[in-house]
């Protein structure tokens, strides 16, 4: 590989077989009209969500008030070449919530569009019931988070 992180074609999922149930692969664009496209969803994630979220925009599941910070965090991951670890609550349409540990790494920018590989692992059983009326799911802002140094340092947060 070239650089601190691999390009998508250099990534071999076989090495991570035990983790694949909880993997999500997303395309991202953080430009003037930000968007994402969920490309791959592991079986464990599908079981929790109980819906096929492939081809959805991740921002659909995040409150608009959190969009700017989420997009800036993703930009920093690509600009600084770092990973991200965080804990956040996920709320499911069937009326339950659950804390998830999220670990994300960018693929090298040679890919068009840039991609993030995300591991979403539940760290609690279902918690507080949520009111009905959500879309398939809704994600809260992080309860705690840290950037992961991949050799190029970590960005300052909040960014200036």
Tab-separated table of C-alpha atoms in Angstrom:
chain	number	residue	atom	x	y	z
A	1	UNK	CA	0.000	0.000	0.000
A	2	UNK	CA	0.955	3.612	-0.431
A	3	UNK	CA	0.595	6.037	2.468
A	4	UNK	CA	-0.902	5.599	5.917
A	5	UNK	CA	-4.174	3.990	4.810
A	6	UNK	CA	-5.005	1.496	2.085
A	7	UNK	CA	-6.979	2.218	-1.041
A	8	UNK	CA	-10.231	0.229	-1.248
A	9	UNK	CA	-8.846	-2.307	-3.785
A	10	UNK	CA	-5.972	-3.102	-1.389
A	11	UNK	CA	-8.342	-4.044	1.433
A	12	UNK	CA	-8.930	-7.763	1.939
A	13	UNK	CA	-12.070	-8.471	3.989
A	14	UNK	CA	-10.888	-12.042	4.664
A	15	UNK	CA	-8.506	-10.752	7.309
A	16	UNK	CA	-11.472	-9.239	9.159
A	17	UNK	CA	-13.940	-12.119	8.710
A	18	UNK	CA	-15.066	-12.198	12.374
A	19	UNK	CA	-15.952	-8.479	12.200
A	20	UNK	CA	-17.805	-8.426	8.873
A	21	UNK	CA	-21.262	-8.953	10.472
A	22	UNK	CA	-20.952	-5.479	11.975
A	23	UNK	CA	-19.341	-3.618	9.034
A	24	UNK	CA	-20.810	-0.758	6.992
A	25	UNK	CA	-19.051	0.680	3.921
A	26	UNK	CA	-20.057	4.183	2.845
A	27	UNK	CA	-19.228	6.505	-0.031
A	28	UNK	CA	-18.959	10.150	1.040
A	29	UNK	CA	-18.900	13.578	-0.504
A	30	UNK	CA	-18.466	16.477	1.890
A	31	UNK	CA	-18.419	19.256	-0.697
A	32	UNK	CA	-21.066	21.918	-1.320
A	33	UNK	CA	-23.901	19.388	-1.433
A	34	UNK	CA	-22.806	16.715	1.053
A	35	UNK	CA	-24.109	13.192	0.658
A	36	UNK	CA	-23.273	9.644	1.512
A	37	UNK	CA	-24.282	6.302	0.097
A	38	UNK	CA	-24.372	3.212	2.267
A	39	UNK	CA	-22.922	0.521	-0.019
A	40	UNK	CA	-22.374	-2.551	2.167
A	41	UNK	CA	-24.169	-3.541	5.383
A	42	UNK	CA	-23.159	-6.543	7.466
A	43	UNK	CA	-25.743	-9.076	8.616
A	44	UNK	CA	-25.447	-8.033	12.290
A	45	UNK	CA	-26.298	-4.430	11.396
A	46	UNK	CA	-29.248	-5.558	9.228
A	47	UNK	CA	-30.555	-7.709	12.083
A	48	UNK	CA	-30.496	-4.760	14.476
A	49	UNK	CA	-32.044	-2.280	12.052
A	50	UNK	CA	-34.447	-4.866	10.575
A	51	UNK	CA	-34.364	-3.105	7.232
A	52	UNK	CA	-32.099	-2.888	4.217
A	53	UNK	CA	-30.399	0.499	4.506
A	54	UNK	CA	-28.116	0.035	1.493
A	55	UNK	CA	-28.319	2.952	-0.954
A	56	UNK	CA	-29.531	5.278	1.812
A	57	UNK	CA	-27.721	8.447	2.805
A	58	UNK	CA	-26.332	8.157	6.358
A	59	UNK	CA	-27.439	11.752	6.959
A	60	UNK	CA	-31.077	10.539	6.718
A	61	UNK	CA	-30.546	8.829	10.071
A	62	UNK	CA	-28.880	11.766	11.803
A	63	UNK	CA	-30.762	14.816	13.118
A	64	UNK	CA	-30.118	17.858	10.904
A	65	UNK	CA	-28.661	19.697	13.915
A	66	UNK	CA	-25.778	17.175	13.898
A	67	UNK	CA	-25.048	17.198	10.144
A	68	UNK	CA	-22.405	19.949	10.175
A	69	UNK	CA	-20.354	18.379	12.989
A	70	UNK	CA	-20.628	14.897	11.460
A	71	UNK	CA	-19.496	16.146	8.048
A	72	UNK	CA	-16.630	18.158	9.558
A	73	UNK	CA	-15.498	15.087	11.516
A	74	UNK	CA	-15.462	13.035	8.309
A	75	UNK	CA	-13.540	15.746	6.446
A	76	UNK	CA	-10.958	15.785	9.240
A	77	UNK	CA	-10.570	11.997	9.023
A	78	UNK	CA	-9.620	12.300	5.356
A	79	UNK	CA	-7.565	15.505	5.721
A	80	UNK	CA	-5.569	14.276	8.740
A	81	UNK	CA	-5.595	10.584	7.741
A	82	UNK	CA	-6.978	9.310	11.015
A	83	UNK	CA	-9.645	6.990	12.308
A	84	UNK	CA	-12.525	7.683	14.674
A	85	UNK	CA	-13.864	5.855	17.716
A	86	UNK	CA	-17.110	6.887	19.375
A	87	UNK	CA	-20.065	5.704	21.402
A	88	UNK	CA	-23.532	6.739	20.283
A	89	UNK	CA	-27.128	5.676	20.731
A	90	UNK	CA	-29.093	4.178	17.847
A	91	UNK	CA	-32.892	4.308	17.962
A	92	UNK	CA	-34.783	1.705	15.970
A	93	UNK	CA	-38.217	2.094	14.408
A	94	UNK	CA	-39.557	-0.840	16.407
A	95	UNK	CA	-39.289	1.308	19.542
A	96	UNK	CA	-35.948	0.438	21.150
A	97	UNK	CA	-32.580	2.118	21.517
A	98	UNK	CA	-29.099	0.712	21.928
A	99	UNK	CA	-25.605	2.108	22.503
A	100	UNK	CA	-23.154	1.329	19.722
A	101	UNK	CA	-19.393	1.510	19.627
A	102	UNK	CA	-18.428	2.932	16.248
A	103	UNK	CA	-14.905	2.632	14.850
A	104	UNK	CA	-14.319	4.149	11.406
A	105	UNK	CA	-11.367	4.346	9.032
A	106	UNK	CA	-11.079	6.145	5.705
A	107	UNK	CA	-9.857	4.511	2.552
A	108	UNK	CA	-7.218	6.428	0.619
A	109	UNK	CA	-8.546	9.295	-1.481
A	110	UNK	CA	-7.465	7.575	-4.697
A	111	UNK	CA	-10.930	6.081	-4.606
A	112	UNK	CA	-13.658	8.124	-6.178
A	113	UNK	CA	-15.713	8.860	-4.147
A	114	UNK	CA	-13.904	8.632	-0.796
A	115	UNK	CA	-15.065	5.737	1.372
A	116	UNK	CA	-15.317	4.995	5.082
A	117	UNK	CA	-15.200	1.533	6.580
A	118	UNK	CA	-17.257	1.529	9.784
A	119	UNK	CA	-17.520	-1.150	12.461
A	120	UNK	CA	-20.742	-0.787	14.520
A	121	UNK	CA	-20.769	-3.026	17.584
A	122	UNK	CA	-23.568	-2.992	20.155
A	123	UNK	CA	-22.232	-2.413	23.663
A	124	UNK	CA	-25.531	-2.715	25.482
A	125	UNK	CA	-28.758	-4.608	25.304
A	126	UNK	CA	-31.757	-2.599	24.206
A	127	UNK	CA	-32.335	0.390	26.451
A	128	UNK	CA	-35.016	3.039	26.862
A	129	UNK	CA	-38.013	2.507	24.595
A	130	UNK	CA	-38.337	5.213	21.969
A	131	UNK	CA	-41.574	6.752	20.693
A	132	UNK	CA	-42.860	5.331	17.407
A	133	UNK	CA	-42.722	7.357	14.223
A	134	UNK	CA	-39.004	7.208	13.468
A	135	UNK	CA	-37.756	6.290	10.049
A	136	UNK	CA	-35.966	2.938	9.971
A	137	UNK	CA	-33.506	4.210	12.565
A	138	UNK	CA	-32.104	7.403	14.035
A	139	UNK	CA	-28.589	8.010	15.336
A	140	UNK	CA	-27.709	10.379	18.174
A	141	UNK	CA	-24.614	12.502	18.343
A	142	UNK	CA	-21.660	10.816	20.026
A	143	UNK	CA	-21.690	10.468	23.797
A	144	UNK	CA	-17.885	10.296	23.661
A	145	UNK	CA	-15.372	10.164	20.824
A	146	UNK	CA	-11.676	10.209	20.015
A	147	UNK	CA	-9.782	10.409	16.766
A	148	UNK	CA	-7.423	7.469	16.156
A	149	UNK	CA	-3.836	8.349	15.235
A	150	UNK	CA	-2.727	6.365	12.176
A	151	UNK	CA	0.712	7.947	12.115
A	152	UNK	CA	-0.139	11.477	10.991
A	153	UNK	CA	-1.445	12.781	14.319
A	154	UNK	CA	-5.034	13.680	15.140
A	155	UNK	CA	-7.031	16.805	14.378
A	156	UNK	CA	-7.970	19.391	16.952
A	157	UNK	CA	-11.640	19.284	17.918
A	158	UNK	CA	-13.657	21.356	17.835
A	159	UNK	CA	-12.055	22.438	14.601
A	160	UNK	CA	-11.408	26.081	13.914
